[in-house]
XYZ file of C-alpha atoms in Angstrom:
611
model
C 31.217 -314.086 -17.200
C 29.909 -310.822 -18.910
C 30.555 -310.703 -23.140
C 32.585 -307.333 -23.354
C 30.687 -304.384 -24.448
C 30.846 -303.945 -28.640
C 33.287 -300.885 -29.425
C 31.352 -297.704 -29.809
C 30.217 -296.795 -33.608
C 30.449 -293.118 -33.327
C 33.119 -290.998 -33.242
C 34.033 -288.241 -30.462
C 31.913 -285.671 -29.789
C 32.131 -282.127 -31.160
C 28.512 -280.622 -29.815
C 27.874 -277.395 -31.820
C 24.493 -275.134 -30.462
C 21.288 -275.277 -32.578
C 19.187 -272.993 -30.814
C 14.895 -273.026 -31.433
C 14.216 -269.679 -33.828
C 11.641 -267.462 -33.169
C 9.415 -266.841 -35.941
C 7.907 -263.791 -34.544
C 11.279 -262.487 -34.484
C 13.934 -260.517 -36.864
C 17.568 -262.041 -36.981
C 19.891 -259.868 -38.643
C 21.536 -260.911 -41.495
C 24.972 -262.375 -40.535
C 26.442 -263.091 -44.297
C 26.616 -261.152 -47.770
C 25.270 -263.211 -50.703
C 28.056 -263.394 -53.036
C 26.426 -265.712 -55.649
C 23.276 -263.725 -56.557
C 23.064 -264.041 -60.480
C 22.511 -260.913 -62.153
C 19.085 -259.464 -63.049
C 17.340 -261.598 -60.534
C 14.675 -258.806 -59.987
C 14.031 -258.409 -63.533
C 13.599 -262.101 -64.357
C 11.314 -262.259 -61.743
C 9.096 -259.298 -62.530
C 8.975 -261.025 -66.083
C 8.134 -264.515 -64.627
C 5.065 -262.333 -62.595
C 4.008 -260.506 -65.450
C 4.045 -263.235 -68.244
C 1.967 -265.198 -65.743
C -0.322 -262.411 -64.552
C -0.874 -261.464 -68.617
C -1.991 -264.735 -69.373
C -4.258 -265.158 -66.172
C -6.038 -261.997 -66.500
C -6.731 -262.622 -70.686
C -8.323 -265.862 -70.270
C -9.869 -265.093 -66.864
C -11.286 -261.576 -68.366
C -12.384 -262.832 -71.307
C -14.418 -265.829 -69.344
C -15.897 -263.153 -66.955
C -17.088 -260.667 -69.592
C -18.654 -263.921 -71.566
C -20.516 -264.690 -68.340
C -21.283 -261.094 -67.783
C -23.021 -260.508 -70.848
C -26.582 -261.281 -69.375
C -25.210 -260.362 -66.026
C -23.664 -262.403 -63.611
C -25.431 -265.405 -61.773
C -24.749 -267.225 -58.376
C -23.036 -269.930 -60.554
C -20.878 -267.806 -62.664
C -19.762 -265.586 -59.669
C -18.683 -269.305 -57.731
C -17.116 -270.199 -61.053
C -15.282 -267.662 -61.441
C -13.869 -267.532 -58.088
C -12.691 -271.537 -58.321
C -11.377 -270.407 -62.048
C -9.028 -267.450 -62.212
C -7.267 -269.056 -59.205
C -6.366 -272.634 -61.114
C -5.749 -270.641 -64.101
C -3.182 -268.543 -62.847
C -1.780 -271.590 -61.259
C -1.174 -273.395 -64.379
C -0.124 -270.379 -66.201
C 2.702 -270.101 -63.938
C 3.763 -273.333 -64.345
C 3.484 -273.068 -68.188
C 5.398 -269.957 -67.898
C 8.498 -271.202 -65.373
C 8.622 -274.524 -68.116
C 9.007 -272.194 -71.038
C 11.536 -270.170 -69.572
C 13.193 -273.210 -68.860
C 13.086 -274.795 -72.473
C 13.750 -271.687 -73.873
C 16.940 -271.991 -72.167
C 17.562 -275.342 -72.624
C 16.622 -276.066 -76.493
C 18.875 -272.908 -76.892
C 22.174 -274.242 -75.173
C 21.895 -271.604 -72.473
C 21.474 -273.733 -69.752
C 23.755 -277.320 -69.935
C 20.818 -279.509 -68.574
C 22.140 -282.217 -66.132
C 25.936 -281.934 -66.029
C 28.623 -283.430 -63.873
C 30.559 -280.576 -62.323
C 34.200 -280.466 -61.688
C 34.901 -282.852 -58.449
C 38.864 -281.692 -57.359
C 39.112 -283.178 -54.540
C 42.506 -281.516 -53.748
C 40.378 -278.712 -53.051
C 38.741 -279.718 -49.888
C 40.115 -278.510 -47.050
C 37.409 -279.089 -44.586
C 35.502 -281.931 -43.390
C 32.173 -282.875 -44.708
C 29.491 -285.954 -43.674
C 27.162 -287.687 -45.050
C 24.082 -288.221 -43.340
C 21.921 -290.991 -44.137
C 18.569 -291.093 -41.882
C 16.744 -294.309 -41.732
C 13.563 -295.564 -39.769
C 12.833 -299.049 -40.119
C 14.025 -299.949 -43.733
C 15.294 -302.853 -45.633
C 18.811 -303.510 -44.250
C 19.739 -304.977 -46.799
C 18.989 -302.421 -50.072
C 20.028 -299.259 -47.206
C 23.640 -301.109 -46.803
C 23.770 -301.826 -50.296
C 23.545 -298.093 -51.132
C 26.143 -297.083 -47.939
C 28.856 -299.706 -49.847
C 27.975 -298.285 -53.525
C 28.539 -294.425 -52.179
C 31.164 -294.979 -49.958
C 33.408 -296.626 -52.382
C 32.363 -294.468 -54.481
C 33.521 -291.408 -52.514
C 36.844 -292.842 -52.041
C 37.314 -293.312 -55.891
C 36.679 -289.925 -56.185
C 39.442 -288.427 -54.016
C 36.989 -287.883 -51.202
C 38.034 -290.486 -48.630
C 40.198 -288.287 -46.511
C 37.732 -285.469 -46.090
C 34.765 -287.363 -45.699
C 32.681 -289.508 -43.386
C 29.599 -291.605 -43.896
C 26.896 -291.674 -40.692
C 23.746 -294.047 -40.706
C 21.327 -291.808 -38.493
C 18.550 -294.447 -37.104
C 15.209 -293.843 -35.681
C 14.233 -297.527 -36.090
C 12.957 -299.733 -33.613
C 15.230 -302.143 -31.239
C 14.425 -305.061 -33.469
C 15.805 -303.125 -36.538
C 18.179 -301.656 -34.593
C 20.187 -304.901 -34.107
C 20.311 -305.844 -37.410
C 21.167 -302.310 -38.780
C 23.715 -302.425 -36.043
C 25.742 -305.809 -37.013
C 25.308 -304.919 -40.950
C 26.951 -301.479 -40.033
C 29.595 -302.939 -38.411
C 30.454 -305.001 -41.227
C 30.546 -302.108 -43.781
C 32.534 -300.170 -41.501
C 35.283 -302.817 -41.350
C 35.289 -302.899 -45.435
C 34.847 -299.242 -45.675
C 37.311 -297.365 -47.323
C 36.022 -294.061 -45.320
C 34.597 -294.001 -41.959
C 31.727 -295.353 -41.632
C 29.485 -294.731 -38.169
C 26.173 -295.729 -37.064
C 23.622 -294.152 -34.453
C 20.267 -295.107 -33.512
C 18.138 -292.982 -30.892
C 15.283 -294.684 -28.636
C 13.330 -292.351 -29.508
C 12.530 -290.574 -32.819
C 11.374 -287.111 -31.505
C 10.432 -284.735 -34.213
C 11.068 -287.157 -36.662
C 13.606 -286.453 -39.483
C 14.619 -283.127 -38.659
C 14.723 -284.070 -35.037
C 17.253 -287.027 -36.351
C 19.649 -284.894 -37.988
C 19.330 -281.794 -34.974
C 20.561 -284.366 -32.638
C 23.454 -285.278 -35.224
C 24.345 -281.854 -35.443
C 24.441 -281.110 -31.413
C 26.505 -283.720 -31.052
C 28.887 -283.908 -33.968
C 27.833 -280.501 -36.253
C 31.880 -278.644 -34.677
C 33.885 -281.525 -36.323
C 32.536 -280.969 -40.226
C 32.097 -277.852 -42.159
C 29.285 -279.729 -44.105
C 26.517 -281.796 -44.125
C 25.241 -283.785 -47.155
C 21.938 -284.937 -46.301
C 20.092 -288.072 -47.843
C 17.225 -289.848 -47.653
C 17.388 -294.049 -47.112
C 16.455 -294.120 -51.056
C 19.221 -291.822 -52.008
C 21.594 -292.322 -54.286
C 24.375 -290.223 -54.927
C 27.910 -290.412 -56.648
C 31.247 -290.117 -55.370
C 31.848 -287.699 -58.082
C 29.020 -285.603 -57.271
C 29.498 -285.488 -53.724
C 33.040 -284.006 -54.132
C 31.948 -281.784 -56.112
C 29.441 -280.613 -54.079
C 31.830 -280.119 -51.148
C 33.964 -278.089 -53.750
C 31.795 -275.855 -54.598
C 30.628 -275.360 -51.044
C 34.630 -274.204 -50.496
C 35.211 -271.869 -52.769
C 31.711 -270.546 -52.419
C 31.685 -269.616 -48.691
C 28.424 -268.003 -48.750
C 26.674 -270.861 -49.923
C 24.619 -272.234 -47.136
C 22.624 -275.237 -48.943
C 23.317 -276.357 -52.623
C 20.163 -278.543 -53.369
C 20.341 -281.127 -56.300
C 17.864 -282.291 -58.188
C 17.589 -285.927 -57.936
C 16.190 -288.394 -61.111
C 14.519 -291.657 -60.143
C 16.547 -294.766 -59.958
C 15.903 -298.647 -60.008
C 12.430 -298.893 -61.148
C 10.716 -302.193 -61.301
C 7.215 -301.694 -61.731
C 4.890 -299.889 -64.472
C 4.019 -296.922 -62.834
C 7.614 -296.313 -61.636
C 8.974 -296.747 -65.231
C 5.991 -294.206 -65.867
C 7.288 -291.622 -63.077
C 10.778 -292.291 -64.496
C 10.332 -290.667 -67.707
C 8.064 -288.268 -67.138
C 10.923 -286.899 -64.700
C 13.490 -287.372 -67.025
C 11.805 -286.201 -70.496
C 9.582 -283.008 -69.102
C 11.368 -282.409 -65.410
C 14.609 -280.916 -66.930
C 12.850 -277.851 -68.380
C 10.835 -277.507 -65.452
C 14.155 -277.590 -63.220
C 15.560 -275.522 -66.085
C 13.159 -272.646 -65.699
C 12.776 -272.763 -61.665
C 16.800 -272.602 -61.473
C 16.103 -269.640 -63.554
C 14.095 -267.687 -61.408
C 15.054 -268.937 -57.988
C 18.902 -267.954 -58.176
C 20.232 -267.499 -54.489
C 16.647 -267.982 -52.918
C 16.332 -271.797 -53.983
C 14.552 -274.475 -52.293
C 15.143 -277.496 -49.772
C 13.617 -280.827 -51.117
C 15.174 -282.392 -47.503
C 17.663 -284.669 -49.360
C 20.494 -284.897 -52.024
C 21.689 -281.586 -50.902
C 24.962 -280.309 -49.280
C 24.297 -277.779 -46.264
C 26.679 -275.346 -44.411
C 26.825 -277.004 -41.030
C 27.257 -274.246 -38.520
C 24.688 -271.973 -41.161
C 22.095 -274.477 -40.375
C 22.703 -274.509 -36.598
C 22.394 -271.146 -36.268
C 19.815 -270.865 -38.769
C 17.311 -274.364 -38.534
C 16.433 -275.154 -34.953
C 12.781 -275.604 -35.696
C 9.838 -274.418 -33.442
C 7.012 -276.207 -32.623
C 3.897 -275.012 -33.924
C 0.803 -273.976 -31.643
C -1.940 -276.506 -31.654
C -2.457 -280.147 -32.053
C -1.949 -282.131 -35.534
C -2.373 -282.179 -37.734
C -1.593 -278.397 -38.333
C 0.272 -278.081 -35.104
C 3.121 -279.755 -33.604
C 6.419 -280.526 -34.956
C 6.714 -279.223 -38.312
C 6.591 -282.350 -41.054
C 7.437 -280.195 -44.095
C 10.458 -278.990 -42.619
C 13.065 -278.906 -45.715
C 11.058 -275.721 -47.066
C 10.871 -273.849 -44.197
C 14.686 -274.549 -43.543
C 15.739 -273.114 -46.495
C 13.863 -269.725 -45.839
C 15.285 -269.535 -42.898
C 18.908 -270.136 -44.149
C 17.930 -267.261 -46.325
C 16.465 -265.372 -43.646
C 19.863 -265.256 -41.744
C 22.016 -264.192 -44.709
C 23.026 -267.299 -46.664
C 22.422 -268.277 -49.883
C 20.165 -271.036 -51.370
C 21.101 -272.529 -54.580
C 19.951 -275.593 -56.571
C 21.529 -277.226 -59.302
C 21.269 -279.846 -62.510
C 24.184 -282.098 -62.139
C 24.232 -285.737 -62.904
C 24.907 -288.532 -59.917
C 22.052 -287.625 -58.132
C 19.050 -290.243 -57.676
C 16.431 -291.273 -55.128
C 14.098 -294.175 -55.951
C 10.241 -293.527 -56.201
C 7.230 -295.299 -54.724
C 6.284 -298.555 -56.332
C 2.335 -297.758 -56.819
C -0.074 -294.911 -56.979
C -1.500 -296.645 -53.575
C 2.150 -296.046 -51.993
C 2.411 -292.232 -53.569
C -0.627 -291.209 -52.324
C 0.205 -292.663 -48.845
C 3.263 -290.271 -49.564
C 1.436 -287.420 -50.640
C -1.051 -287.115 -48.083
C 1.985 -286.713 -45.293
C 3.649 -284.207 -48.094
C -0.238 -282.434 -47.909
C -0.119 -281.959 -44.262
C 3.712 -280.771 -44.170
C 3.117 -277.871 -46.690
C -0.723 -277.093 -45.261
C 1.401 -276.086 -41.984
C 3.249 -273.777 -44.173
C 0.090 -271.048 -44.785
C 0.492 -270.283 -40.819
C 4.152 -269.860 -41.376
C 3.887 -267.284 -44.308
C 3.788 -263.916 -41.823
C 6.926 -265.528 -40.175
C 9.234 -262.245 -39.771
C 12.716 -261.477 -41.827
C 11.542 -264.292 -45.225
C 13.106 -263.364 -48.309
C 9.597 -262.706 -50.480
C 11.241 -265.432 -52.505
C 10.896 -267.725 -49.331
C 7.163 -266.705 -49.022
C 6.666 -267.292 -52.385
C 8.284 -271.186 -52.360
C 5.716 -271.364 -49.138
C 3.028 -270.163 -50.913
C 3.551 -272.335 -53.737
C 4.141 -275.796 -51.655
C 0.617 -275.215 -50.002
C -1.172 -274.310 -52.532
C -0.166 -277.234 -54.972
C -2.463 -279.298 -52.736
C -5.371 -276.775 -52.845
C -5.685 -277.552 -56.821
C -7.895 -280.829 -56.715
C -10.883 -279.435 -54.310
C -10.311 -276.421 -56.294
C -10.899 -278.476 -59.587
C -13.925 -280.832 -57.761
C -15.518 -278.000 -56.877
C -15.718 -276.318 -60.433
C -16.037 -279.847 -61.827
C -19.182 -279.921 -59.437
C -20.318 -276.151 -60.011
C -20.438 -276.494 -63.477
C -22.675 -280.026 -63.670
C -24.953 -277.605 -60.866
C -25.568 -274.990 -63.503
C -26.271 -276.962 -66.428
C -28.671 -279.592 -64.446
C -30.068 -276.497 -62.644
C -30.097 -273.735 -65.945
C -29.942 -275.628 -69.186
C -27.485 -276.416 -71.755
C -27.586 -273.389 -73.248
C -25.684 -271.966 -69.651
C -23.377 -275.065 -68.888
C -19.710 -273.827 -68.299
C -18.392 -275.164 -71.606
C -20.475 -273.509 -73.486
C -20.184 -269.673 -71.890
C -16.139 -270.275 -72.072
C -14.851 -268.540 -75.312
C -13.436 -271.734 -77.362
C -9.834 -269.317 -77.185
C -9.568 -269.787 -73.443
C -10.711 -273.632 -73.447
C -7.430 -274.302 -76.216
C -5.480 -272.088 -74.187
C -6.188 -274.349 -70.814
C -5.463 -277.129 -73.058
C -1.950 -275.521 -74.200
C -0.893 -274.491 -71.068
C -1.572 -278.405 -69.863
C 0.087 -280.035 -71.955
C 2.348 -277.727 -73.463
C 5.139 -278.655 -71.104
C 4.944 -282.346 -72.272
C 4.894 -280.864 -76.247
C 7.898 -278.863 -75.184
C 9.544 -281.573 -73.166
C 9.363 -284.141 -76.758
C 11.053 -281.826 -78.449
C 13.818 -281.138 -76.543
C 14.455 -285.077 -76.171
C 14.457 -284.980 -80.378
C 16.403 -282.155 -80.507
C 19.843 -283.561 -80.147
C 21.012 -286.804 -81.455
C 22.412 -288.125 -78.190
C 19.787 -287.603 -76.296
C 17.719 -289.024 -78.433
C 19.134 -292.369 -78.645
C 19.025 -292.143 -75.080
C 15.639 -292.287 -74.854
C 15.552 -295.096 -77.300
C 15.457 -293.254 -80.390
C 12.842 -291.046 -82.100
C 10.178 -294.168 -81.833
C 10.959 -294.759 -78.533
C 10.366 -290.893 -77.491
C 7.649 -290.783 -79.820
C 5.242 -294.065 -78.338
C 6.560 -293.235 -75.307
C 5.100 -290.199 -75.012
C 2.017 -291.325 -76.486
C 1.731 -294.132 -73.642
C 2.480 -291.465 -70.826
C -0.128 -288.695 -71.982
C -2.830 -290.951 -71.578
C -1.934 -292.850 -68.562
C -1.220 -289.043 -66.816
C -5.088 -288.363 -68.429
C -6.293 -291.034 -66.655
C -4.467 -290.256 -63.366
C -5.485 -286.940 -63.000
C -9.236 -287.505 -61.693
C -7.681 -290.076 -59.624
C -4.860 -287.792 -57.915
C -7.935 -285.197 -57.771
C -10.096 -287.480 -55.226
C -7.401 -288.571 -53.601
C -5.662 -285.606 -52.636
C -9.506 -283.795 -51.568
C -10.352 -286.840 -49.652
C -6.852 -286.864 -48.106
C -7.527 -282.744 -47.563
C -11.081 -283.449 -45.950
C -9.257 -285.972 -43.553
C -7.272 -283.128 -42.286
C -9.861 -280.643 -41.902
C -11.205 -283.160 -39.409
C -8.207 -283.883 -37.361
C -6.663 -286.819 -38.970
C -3.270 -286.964 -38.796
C -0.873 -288.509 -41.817
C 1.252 -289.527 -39.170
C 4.625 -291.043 -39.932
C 5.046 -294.890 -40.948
C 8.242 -296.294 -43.038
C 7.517 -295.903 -46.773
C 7.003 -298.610 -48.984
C 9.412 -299.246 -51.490
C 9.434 -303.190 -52.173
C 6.940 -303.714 -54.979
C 4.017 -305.710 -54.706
C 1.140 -306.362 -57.634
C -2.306 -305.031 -55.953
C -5.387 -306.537 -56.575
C -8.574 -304.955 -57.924
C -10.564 -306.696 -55.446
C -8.715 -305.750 -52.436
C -8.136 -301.761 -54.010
C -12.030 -301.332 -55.154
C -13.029 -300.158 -50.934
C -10.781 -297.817 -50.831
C -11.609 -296.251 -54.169
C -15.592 -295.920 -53.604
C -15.848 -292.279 -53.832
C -13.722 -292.286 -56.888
C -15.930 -294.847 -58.501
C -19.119 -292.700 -57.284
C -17.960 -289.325 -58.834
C -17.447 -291.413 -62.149
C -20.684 -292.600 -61.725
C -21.910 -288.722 -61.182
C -19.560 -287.226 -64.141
C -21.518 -290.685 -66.478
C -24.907 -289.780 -65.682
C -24.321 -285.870 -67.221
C -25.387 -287.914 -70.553
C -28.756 -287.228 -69.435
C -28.164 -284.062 -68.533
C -26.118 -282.653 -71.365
C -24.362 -284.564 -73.755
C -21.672 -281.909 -74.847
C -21.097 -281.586 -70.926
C -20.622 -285.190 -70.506
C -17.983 -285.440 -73.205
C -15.741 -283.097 -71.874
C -16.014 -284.640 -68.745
C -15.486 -288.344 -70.606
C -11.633 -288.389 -69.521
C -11.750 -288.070 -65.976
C -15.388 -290.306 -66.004
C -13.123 -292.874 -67.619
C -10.222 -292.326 -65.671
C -12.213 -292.551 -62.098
C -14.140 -295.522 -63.394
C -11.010 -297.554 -64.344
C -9.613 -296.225 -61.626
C -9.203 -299.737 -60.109
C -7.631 -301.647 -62.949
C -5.315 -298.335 -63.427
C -3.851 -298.801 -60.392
C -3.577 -302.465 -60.196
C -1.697 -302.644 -64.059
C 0.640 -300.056 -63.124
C 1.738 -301.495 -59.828
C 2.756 -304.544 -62.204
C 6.732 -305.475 -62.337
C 6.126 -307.650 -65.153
C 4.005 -305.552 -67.447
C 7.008 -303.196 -66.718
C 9.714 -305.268 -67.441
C 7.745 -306.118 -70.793
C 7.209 -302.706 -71.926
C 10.558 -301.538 -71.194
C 12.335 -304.320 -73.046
C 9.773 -303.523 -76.199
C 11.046 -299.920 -76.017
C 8.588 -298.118 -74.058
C 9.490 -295.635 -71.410
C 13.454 -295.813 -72.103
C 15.577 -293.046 -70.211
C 19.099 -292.369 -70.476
C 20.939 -294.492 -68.447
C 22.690 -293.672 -64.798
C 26.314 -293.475 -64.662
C 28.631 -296.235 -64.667
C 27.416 -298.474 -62.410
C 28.886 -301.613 -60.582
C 27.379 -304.731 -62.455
C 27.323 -306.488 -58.838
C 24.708 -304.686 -57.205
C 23.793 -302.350 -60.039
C 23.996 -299.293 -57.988
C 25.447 -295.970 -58.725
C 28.885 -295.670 -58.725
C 30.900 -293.052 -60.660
C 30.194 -289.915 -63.014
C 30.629 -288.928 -66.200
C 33.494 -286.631 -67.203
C 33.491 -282.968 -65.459
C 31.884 -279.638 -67.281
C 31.482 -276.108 -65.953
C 29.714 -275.511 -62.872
C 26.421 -274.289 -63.161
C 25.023 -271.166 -63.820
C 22.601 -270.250 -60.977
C 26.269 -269.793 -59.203
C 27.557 -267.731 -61.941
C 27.756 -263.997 -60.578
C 30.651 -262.533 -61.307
C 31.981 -261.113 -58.201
């Protein structure tokens, strides 16, 4: 005699169409944006011109010092690895400015709760939760944290929690039998789903979702398995997303959650004490043409099925195939069709972070290859410029370290080769080398005081001694990282150029200490180059110390990486006062996982157009 078959986790079917869209093609614009803040263009011009002004003064004054004796093979290949990188982190400088500016000033609210009346909603919305071989356990303790958190909110009635798996059988099962146990204590639906196979990875998870189910819910909140979001904050989300019925994605911006070891705690304020004014100033100039991140945001259902059916790309990996960086691209072509793309600071939102730089890099390389694909997609027909521009800016993020090596490696050539008296540092005007060191670090200057600046915040972050060592412990350790991030990313750049793939594996997010010993193989080059940047002592000792940081960092490089991966050095830091944030919102003392918000305050801004 046959066990009966278990009941069916899913409910019925409501297919909705998600066609493939052609890139080569021009859709027209089905929707009027009706959130567009005011003076868009001219913040934006100002954004370009601040930037270009500060770009073309250093970069000028750097050429006409080279030029003075008349340009040289070196100075020509400097110059073209220079002005590039310096306009680069002029804009940066420039979008956290803006963003301070608007912050320190009371412009801008910061992270807020917005107003979550669930009376409101009037149309259905689900959460989507894809997983692919995680820890059953921490996934289902997140599902029980947000869906009770939902329904003490309001949101039960209008909202529905599905578990989208790509994991394998053996998984499968015991995601399976833990789902079925948090659907029976739910207090909102709760369904589960896993496919055989996980074609086109994550977007390919949540197309599938949407052919099948996409007719029965207005929206889609999408996660990732480290999510975390509030009940509070979902509502309010799926608020918005009704009275604003233009809005095709409202993208949060999610803080880090649950650290453990050293380098998260590290990550963890640096997100929290400079991010804001970054997030601040790219809010700013971004208004209706925001970016997709790929989690912790809300999306228009039937606007990304008529929008988001993602082509394949000519080629083999790892610059062809299935699209890996697809969250960008998916919010250009929301944009492309008509809707609007907004991001917002609210609290509630979290994700956790990688437990080592070992685990980020693994990250960053598959991050590399998603946003290299994105240079072939820039002539794509119908992009906002906006769009382009978010493109533009993805990609070229990982073109920075070879661009860095390289005039790292030009400018020991030309002193070995020429002399002292023509090594880089000495034919830069001293003006443009303090500049360089401004624009650097001025975002982490600004970012201090801005945490001192109100009295709240600062005991939040452990007072003015805590923000104070605090910072002074991050600075260096982000000194120190920087030649290491450097190698990485160029080796992880040269791997592609030859046809290695990042593939896809299931992140790691338990922590684990690493050993030097078992680290030091995979960190030979970066050992090498510190070796290389070292040995400039006998070249030129004035170019060797301004290379001392990243010679120290890359040497070290082994013990940097093993220390930070430590839970217990930490722990101990954290409970001496280093590296304190503000809290998360009230959470449940059981599982200590996210569970309401703080009181409601005005929406935000970016959706503040007047019409």
């Amino acid at each position: 005699m046959t066990e009966p078959a278990a009941a069916p986790m899913l409910p019925a079917e409501a297919p909705m169409e998600m066609p493939v869209q052609r890139l080569d093609g021009n859709p027209p614009a089905s929707h009027e944006v009706l959130t567009r803040p005011h003076g868009m263009l001219v913040k934006r011009l100002l954004l370009i011109a601040l930037t270009a002004l500060i770009g073309l003064a250093a970069s000028s004054s750097v050429r006409m010092a080279f030029a003075r004796d008349g340009l040289d093979a070196f100075e020509i290949a400097l110059l073209i690895f220079f002005v590039p990188l310096f306009f680069w982190i002029s804009f940066g400088f420039v979008t956290s400015t803006i963003g301070f500016l608007k912050l320190i000033s009371g412009e801008h609210p910061g992270f807020t709760a917005i107003p979550s009346p669930a009376s409101t909603l009037r149309h259905r919305t689900a959460v989507l939760m894809p997983v692919y071989n995680e820890d059953v356990d921490e996934v289902f303790a997140r599902v029980r944290a947000m869906t009770t958190s939902i329904a003490r909110a309001g949101g039960g009635e209008w909202i529905d929690f599905f578990i989208l798996s790509d994991s394998n059988p053996f998984h499968g099962k015991r995601e399976e039998a833990v789902a079925r146990e948090v659907a029976a204590e739910s207090p909102i639906p709760v369904y589960y789903r896993r496919r055989e196979k996980n074609t086109a990875r994550k977007p390919g998870n949540i197309a599938e979702w949407v052919q099948r189910f996409g007719a029965a819910y207005e929206n889609m909140l999408v996660l990732d398995a480290d999510s975390m979001m509030s009940g509070s904050a979902i509502v309010g989300m799926a608020s918005i997303m009704e009275e604003r019925p233009s809005i095709g994605l409202l993208q949060t911006v999610p803080m880090i959650i649950n650290p453990t070891t050293l380098f998260q705690r590290w990550m963890q304020f640096a997100s929290e004490a400079y991010g804001p004014i970054a997030s601040a100033g790219l809010l700013w100039w971004s208004g209706a043409e925001a970016n997709f991140w790929g989690h912790n945001a809300i999306v228009r259902t039937r606007a990304f099925a008529e929008s988001c059916g993602l082509p394949e790309l000519p080629g083999k990996a790892p610059f062809g195939g299935h699209i890996l960086s697809h969250d960008m691209l998916e919010s250009a072509l929301l944009r492309r069709r008509g809707w609007a793309v907004h991001m917002v600071m609210i609290g509630g939102s979290y994700e956790e972070f990688p437990p080592s730089i070992v685990d980020m890099a693994i990250r960053d390389r598959r991050w590399m290859q998603g946003n290299l694909q994105h240079l072939q997609l820039l002539g794509s027909s119908g992009l906002h410029w906006v769009s382009r521009l978010h493109l533009l800016i993805g990609a070229t993020a990982y073109l920075t370290s070879p661009g860095w090596l390289l005039l790292l490696i030009t400018a020991i050539a030309q002193t070995a080769t020429l002399g002292s008296d023509e090594r880089f540092a000495a034919a830069t005007p001293p003006e443009v080398l303090w500049l360089t060191v401004m624009l650097l670090f001025g975002p982490k200057l600004m970012g201090t005081i801005w945490m001192l600046a109100d009295r709240g915040r600062r005991a939040a972050f452990g007072g003015t001694l805590g923000v104070l060592k605090s910072v002074l412990l991050e600075v260096p350790l982000a000194i120190l990282l920087a030649p290491v991030t450097m190698v990485t990313q160029t080796k992880a750049l040269l791997g592609l150029l030859t046809g290695i793939s990042a593939g896809w594996t299931t992140q790691q997010r338990g922590a684990r200490r690493i050993q030097v010993r078992e680290i030091v193989p995979d960190l030979r080059e970066h050992l090498l180059l510190g070796l290389v940047f070292l040995g400039t002592f006998f070249i030129d000792k004035v170019t060797a110390i301004w290379l001392l940081p990243l010679t120290i960092g890359l040497l070290i490089s082994p013990w940097l990486i093993s220390l930070t991966s430590s839970e217990r050095l930490g722990t101990k830091l954290h409970d001496k006062g280093w590296l304190r944030v503000p809290p998360p919102q009230i959470s449940d003392h059981e599982n200590g996982h996210l569970l309401t918000a703080p009181p409601s305050s005005p929406p935000e801004e970016s959706l503040n157009s007047g019409t």
